[in-house]
PDB file of C-alpha atoms in Angstrom:
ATOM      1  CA  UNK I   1     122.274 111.141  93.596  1.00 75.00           C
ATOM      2  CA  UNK I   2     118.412 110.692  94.093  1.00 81.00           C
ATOM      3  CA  UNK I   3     116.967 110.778  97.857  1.00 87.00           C
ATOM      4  CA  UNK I   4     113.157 110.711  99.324  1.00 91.00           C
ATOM      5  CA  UNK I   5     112.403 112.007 102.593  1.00 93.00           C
ATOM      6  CA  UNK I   6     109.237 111.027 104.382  1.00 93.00           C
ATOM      7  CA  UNK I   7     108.271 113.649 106.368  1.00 85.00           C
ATOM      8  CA  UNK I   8     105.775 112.123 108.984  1.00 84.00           C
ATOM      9  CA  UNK I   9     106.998 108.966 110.751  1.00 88.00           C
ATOM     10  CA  UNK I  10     103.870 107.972 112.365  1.00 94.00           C
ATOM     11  CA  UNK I  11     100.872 109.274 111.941  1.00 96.00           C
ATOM     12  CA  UNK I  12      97.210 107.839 113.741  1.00 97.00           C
ATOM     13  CA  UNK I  13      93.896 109.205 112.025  1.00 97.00           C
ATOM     14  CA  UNK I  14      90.280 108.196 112.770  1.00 97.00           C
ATOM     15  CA  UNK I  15      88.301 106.508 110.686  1.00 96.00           C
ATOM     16  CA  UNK I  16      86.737 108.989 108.381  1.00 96.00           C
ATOM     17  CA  UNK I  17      89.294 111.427 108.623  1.00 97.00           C
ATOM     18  CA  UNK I  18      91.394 113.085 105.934  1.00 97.00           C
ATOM     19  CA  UNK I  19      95.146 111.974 104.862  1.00 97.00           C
ATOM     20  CA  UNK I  20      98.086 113.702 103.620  1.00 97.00           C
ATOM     21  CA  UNK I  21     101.263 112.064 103.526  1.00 97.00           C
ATOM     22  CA  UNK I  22     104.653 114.234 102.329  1.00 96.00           C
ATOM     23  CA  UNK I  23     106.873 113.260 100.061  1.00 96.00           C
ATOM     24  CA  UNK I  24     109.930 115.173  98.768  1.00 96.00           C
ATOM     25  CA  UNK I  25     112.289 114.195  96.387  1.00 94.00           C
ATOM     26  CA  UNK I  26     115.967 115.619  95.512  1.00 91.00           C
ATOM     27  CA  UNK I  27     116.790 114.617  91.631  1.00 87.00           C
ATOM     28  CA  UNK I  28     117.452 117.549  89.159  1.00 81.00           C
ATOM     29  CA  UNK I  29     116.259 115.456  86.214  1.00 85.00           C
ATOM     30  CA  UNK I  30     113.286 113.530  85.049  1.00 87.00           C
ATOM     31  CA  UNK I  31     112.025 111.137  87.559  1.00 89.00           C
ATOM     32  CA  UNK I  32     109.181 108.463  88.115  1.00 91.00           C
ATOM     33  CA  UNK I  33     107.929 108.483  91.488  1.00 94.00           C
ATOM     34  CA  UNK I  34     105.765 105.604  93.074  1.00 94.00           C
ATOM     35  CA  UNK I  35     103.638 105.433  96.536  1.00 96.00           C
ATOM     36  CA  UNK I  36     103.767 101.676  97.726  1.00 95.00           C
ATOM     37  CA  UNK I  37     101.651 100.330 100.809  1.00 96.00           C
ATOM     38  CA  UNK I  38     102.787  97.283 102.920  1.00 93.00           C
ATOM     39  CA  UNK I  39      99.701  95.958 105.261  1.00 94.00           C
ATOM     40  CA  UNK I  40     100.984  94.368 108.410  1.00 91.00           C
ATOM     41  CA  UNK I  41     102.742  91.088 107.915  1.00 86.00           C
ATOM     42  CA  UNK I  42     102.446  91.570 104.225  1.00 87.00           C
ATOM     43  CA  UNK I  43     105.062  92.724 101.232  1.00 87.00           C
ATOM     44  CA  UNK I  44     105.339  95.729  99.480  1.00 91.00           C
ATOM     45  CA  UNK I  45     103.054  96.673  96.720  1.00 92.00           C
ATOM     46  CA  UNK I  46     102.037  99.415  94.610  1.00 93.00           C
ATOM     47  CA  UNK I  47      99.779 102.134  95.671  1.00 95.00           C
ATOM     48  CA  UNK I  48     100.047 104.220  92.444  1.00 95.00           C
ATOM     49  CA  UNK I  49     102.707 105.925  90.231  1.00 93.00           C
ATOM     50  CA  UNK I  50     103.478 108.680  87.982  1.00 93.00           C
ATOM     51  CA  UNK I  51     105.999 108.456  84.746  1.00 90.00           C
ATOM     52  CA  UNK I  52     104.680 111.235  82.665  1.00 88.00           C
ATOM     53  CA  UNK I  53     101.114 113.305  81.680  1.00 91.00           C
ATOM     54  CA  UNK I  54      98.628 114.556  84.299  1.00 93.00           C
ATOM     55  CA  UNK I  55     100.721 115.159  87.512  1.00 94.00           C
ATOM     56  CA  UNK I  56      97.095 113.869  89.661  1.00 96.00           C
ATOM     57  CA  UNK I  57      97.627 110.286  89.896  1.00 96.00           C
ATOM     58  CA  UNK I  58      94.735 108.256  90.808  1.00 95.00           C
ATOM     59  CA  UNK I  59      95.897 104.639  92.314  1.00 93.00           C
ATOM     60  CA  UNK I  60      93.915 101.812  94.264  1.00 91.00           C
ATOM     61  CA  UNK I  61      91.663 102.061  97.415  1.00 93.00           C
ATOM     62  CA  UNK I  62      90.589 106.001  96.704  1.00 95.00           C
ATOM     63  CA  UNK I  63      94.074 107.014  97.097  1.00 97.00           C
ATOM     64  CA  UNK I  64      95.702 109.671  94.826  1.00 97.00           C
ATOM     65  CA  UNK I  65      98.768 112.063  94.378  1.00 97.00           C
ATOM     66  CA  UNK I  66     100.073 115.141  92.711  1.00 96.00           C
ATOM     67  CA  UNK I  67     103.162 115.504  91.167  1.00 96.00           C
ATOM     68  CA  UNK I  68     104.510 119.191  92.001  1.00 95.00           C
ATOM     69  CA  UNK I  69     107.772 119.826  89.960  1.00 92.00           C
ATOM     70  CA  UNK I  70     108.483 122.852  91.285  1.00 93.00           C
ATOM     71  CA  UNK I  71     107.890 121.533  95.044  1.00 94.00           C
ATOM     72  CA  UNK I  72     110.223 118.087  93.927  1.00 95.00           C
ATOM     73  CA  UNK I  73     106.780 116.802  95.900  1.00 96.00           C
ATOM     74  CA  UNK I  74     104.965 113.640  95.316  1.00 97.00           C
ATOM     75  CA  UNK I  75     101.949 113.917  98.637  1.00 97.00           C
ATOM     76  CA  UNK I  76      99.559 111.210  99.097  1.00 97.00           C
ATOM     77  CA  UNK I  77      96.084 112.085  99.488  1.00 97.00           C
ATOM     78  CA  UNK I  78      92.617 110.295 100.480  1.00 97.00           C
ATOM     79  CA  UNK I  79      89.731 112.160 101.364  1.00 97.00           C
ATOM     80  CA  UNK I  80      88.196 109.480 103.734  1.00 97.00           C
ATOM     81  CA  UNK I  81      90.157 106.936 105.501  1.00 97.00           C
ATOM     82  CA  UNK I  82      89.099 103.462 106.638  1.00 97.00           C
ATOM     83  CA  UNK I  83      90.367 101.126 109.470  1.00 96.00           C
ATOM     84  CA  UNK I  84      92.094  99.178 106.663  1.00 96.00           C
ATOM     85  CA  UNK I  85      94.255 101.229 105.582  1.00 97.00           C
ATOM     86  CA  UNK I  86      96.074 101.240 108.506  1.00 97.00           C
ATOM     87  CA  UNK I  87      99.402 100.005 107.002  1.00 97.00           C
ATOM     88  CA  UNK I  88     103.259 101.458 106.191  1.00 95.00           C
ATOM     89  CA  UNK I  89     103.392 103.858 102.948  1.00 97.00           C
ATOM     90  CA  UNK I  90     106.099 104.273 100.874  1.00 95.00           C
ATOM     91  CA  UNK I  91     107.063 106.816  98.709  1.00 95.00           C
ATOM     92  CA  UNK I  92     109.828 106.061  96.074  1.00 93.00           C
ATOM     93  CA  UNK I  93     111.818 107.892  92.919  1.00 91.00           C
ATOM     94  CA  UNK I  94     113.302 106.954  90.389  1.00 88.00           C
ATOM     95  CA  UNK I  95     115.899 108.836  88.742  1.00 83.00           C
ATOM     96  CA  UNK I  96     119.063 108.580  85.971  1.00 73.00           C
ATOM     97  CA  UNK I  97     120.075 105.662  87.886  1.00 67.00           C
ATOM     98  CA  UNK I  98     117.214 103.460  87.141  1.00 70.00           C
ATOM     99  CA  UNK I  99     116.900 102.245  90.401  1.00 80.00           C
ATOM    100  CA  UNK I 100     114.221 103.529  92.787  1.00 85.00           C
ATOM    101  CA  UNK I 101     115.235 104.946  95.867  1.00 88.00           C
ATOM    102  CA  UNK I 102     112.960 104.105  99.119  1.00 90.00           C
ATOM    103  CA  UNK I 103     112.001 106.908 101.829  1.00 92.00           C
ATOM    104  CA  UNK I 104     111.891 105.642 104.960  1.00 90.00           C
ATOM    105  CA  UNK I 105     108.091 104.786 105.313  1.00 93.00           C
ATOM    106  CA  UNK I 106     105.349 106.393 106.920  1.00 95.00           C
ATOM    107  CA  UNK I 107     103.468 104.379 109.819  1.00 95.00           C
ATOM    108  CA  UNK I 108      99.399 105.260 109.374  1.00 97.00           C
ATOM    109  CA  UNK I 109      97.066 103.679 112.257  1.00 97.00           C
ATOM    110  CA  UNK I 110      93.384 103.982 111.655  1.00 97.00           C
ATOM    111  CA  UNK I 111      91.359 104.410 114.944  1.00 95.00           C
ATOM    112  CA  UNK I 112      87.817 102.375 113.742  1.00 89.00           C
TER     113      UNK I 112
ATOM    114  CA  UNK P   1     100.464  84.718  87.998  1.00 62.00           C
ATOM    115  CA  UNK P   2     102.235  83.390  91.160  1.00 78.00           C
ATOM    116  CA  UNK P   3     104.291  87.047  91.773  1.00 92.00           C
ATOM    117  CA  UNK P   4     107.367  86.491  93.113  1.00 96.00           C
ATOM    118  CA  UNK P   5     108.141  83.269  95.094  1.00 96.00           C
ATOM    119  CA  UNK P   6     110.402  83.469  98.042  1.00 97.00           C
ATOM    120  CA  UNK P   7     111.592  80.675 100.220  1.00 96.00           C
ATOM    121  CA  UNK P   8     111.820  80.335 103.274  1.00 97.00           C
ATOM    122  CA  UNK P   9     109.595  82.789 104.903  1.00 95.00           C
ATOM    123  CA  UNK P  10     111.038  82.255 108.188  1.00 96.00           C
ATOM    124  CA  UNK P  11     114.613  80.967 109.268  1.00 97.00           C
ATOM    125  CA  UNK P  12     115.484  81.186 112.483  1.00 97.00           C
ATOM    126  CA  UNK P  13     119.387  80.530 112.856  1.00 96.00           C
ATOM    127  CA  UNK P  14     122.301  80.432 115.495  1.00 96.00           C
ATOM    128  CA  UNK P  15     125.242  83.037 115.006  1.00 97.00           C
ATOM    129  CA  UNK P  16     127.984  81.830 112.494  1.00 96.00           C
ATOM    130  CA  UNK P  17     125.803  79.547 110.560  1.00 97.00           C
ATOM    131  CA  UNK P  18     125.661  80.049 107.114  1.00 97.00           C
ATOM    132  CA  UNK P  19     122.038  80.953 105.734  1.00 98.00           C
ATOM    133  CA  UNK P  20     120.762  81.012 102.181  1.00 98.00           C
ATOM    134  CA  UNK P  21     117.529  82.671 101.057  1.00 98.00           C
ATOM    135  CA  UNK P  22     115.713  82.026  97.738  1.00 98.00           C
ATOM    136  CA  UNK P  23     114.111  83.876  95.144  1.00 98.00           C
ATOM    137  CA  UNK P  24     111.988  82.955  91.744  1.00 98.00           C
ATOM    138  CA  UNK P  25     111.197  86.259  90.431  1.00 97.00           C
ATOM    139  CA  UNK P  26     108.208  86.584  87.942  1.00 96.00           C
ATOM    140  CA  UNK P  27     108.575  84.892  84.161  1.00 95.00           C
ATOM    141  CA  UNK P  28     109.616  87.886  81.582  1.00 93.00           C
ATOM    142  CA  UNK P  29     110.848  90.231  84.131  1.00 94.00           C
ATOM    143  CA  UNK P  30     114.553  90.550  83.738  1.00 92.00           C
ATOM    144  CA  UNK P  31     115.674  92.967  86.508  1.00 93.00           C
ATOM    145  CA  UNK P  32     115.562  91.549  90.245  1.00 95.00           C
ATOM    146  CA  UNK P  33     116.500  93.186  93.712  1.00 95.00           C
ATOM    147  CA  UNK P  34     117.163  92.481  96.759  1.00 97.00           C
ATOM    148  CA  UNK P  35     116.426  94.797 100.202  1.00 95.00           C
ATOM    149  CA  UNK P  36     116.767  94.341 103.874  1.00 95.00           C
ATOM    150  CA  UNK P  37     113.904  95.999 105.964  1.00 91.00           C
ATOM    151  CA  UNK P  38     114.550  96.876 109.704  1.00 90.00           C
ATOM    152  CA  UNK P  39     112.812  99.278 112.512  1.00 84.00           C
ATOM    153  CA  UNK P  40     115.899 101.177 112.363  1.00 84.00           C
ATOM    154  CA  UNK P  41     117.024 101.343 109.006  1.00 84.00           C
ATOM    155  CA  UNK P  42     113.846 100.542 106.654  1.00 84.00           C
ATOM    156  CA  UNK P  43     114.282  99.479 103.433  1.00 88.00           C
ATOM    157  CA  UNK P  44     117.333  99.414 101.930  1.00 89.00           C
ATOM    158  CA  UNK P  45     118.302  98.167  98.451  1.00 91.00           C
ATOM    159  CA  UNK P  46     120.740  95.389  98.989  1.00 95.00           C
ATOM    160  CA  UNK P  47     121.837  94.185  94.965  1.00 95.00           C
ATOM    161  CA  UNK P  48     120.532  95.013  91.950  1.00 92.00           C
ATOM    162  CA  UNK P  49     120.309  92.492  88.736  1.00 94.00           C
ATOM    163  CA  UNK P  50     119.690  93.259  84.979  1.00 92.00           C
ATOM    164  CA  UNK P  51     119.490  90.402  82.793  1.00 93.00           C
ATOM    165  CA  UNK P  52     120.947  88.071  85.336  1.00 94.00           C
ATOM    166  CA  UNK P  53     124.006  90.274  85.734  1.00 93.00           C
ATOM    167  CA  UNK P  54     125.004  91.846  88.995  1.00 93.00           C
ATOM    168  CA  UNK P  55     124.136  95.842  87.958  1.00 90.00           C
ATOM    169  CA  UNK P  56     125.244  97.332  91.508  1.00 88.00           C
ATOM    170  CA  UNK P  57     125.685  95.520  94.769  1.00 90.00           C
ATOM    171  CA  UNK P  58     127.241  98.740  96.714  1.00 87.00           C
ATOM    172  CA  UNK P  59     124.114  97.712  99.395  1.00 89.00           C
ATOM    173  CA  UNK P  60     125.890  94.456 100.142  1.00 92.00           C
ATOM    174  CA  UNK P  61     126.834  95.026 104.029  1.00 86.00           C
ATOM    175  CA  UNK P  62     129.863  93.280 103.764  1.00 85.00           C
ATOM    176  CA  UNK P  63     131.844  90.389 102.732  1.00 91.00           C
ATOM    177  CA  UNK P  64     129.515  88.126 104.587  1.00 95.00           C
ATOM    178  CA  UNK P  65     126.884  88.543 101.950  1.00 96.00           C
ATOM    179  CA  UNK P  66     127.043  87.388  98.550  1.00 96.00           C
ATOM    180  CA  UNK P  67     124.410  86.927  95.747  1.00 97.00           C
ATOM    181  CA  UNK P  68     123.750  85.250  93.006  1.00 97.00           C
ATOM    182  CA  UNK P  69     121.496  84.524  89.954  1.00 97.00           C
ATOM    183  CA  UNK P  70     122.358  81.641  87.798  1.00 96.00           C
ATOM    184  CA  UNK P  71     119.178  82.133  85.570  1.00 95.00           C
ATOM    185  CA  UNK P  72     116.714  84.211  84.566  1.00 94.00           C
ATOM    186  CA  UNK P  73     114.033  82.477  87.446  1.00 95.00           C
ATOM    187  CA  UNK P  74     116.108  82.022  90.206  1.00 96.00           C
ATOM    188  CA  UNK P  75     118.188  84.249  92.742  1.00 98.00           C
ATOM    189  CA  UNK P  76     119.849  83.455  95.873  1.00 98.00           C
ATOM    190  CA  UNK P  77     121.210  85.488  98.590  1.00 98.00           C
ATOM    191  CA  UNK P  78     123.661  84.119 101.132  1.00 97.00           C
ATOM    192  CA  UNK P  79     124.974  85.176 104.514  1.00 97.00           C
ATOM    193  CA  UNK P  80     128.044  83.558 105.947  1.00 96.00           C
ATOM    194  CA  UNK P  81     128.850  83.695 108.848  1.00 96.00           C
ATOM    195  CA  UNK P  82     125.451  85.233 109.946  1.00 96.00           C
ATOM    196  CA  UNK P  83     125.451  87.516 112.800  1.00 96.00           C
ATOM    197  CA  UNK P  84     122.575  88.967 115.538  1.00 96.00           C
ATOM    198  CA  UNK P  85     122.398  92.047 113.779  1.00 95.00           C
ATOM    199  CA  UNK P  86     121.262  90.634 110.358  1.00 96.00           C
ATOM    200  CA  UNK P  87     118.347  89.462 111.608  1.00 97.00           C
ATOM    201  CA  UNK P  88     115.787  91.096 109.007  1.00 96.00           C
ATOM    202  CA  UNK P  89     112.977  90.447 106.777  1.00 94.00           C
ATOM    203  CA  UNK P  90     115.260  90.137 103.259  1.00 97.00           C
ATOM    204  CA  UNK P  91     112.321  91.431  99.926  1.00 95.00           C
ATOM    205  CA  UNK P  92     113.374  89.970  97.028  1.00 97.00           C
ATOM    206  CA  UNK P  93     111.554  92.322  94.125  1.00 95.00           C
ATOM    207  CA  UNK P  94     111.493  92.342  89.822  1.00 95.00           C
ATOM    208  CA  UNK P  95     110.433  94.571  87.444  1.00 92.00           C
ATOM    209  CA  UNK P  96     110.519  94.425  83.658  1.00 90.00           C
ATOM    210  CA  UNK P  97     113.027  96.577  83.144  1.00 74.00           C
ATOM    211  CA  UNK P  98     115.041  99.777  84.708  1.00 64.00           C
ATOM    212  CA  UNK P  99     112.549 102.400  85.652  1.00 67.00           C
ATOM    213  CA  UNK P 100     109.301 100.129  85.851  1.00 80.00           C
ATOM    214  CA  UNK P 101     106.946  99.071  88.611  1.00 86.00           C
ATOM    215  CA  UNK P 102     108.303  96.294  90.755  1.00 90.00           C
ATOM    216  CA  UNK P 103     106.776  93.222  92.573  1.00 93.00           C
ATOM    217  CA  UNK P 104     107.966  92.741  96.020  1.00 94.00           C
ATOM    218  CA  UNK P 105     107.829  88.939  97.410  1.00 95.00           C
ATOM    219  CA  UNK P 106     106.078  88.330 100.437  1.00 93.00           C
ATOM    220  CA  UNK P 107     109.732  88.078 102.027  1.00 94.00           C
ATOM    221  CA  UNK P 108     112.076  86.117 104.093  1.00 96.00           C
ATOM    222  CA  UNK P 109     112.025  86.746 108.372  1.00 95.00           C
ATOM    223  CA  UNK P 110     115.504  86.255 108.948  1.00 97.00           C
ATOM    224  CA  UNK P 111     116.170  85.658 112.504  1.00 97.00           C
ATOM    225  CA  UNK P 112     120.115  85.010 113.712  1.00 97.00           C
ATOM    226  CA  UNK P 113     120.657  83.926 117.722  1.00 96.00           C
TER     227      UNK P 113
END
């Protein structure tokens, strides 16, 4: 069976400041692995993803993330947040089982 | 595109009505899912549909929840008796296939007195 795990909860940055957000995965096969962002009060939608090629994904809003097989990692980077992007991140694979499974989220408040 | 339509996007119910939320997922995607989000669980996968077919409902809490999808644009998912504790926001979500991106719906605040 596939599981995520989210390692930071909560996590409050100032604007300007760097983000990292972990993500580790437990699947012995292939897997697709997403990043999804839900803004307050709004669904989920995605962030950025990785099926196959170049394990640096670039997604929306300057964020990216690198696939590291051997880690089973899938981190969430940006170099510079902003106030906006204060919002719950999810981190999701995708295994033999064709359907995702969710981590638990990662709360990110951006101090303007 | 309208994305995926959900309806209502609040119900606020008393304990042991019945409650029915609704779900038109996007034209040409044929898999659909529904999760529950909550403080202390987050999101968890409720059913999951392939071609209109019920693929794996093992999420389904309990006999109290049922789900269903007639056609390939329309899903429901019902809750009777409702109870305190399923008070939620319910996602309904659809992708083009197994493995692919999905669209969430801007979801359904479920709240049961």
């Amino acid at each position: 069976a596939q599981s995520v795990s989210q390692h930071n909860h909560h996590v409050i940055l100032s604007e300007a400041a760097s983000l990292e957000l972990g993500c580790n995965y437990s699947y012995g096969g292939t897997v697709n692995l997403f990043w999804y962002v839900q803004y307050p009060g709004q669904h989920l939608q995605l962030l950025l993803k990785y099926f196959s090629g170049d394990p640096l994904v670039k997604g929306i809003k300057g964020f990216e993330a690198e696939f590291i097989k051997s880690k089973f990692s899938f981190n969430l980077r940006k170099p510079s947040v902003q106030w906006s992007d204060t919002a719950e991140y999810f981190c999701a694979v995708q295994g033999g089982s064709y359907i995702p499974t969710f981590g638990r989220g990662t709360s990110l408040i951006v101090h303007p | 595109d309208a994305g995926v339509i959900q309806s209502p996007r609040h119900e606020v119910t008393e304990m042991g009505q019945e409650v029915t939320l609704r779900c038109k997922p996007i034209s040409g995607h044929n898999s659909l899912f529904w999760y529950r989000q909550t403080m202390m669980r987050g999101l968890e996968l409720l059913i999951y549909f392939n071609n209109n077919v019920p693929i794996d409902d093992s999420g389904m809490p309990e006999d109290r929840f049922s789900a269903k999808m007639p056609n390939a644009s329309f899903s429901t998912l019902k809750i009777q008796p409702s109870e305190p504790r399923d008070s939620a926001v319910y996602f309904c979500a659809s992708s083009t296939g197994q493995g692919n991106t999905q669209y969430f719906g801007p979801g359904t605040r479920l709240t049961v007195l």
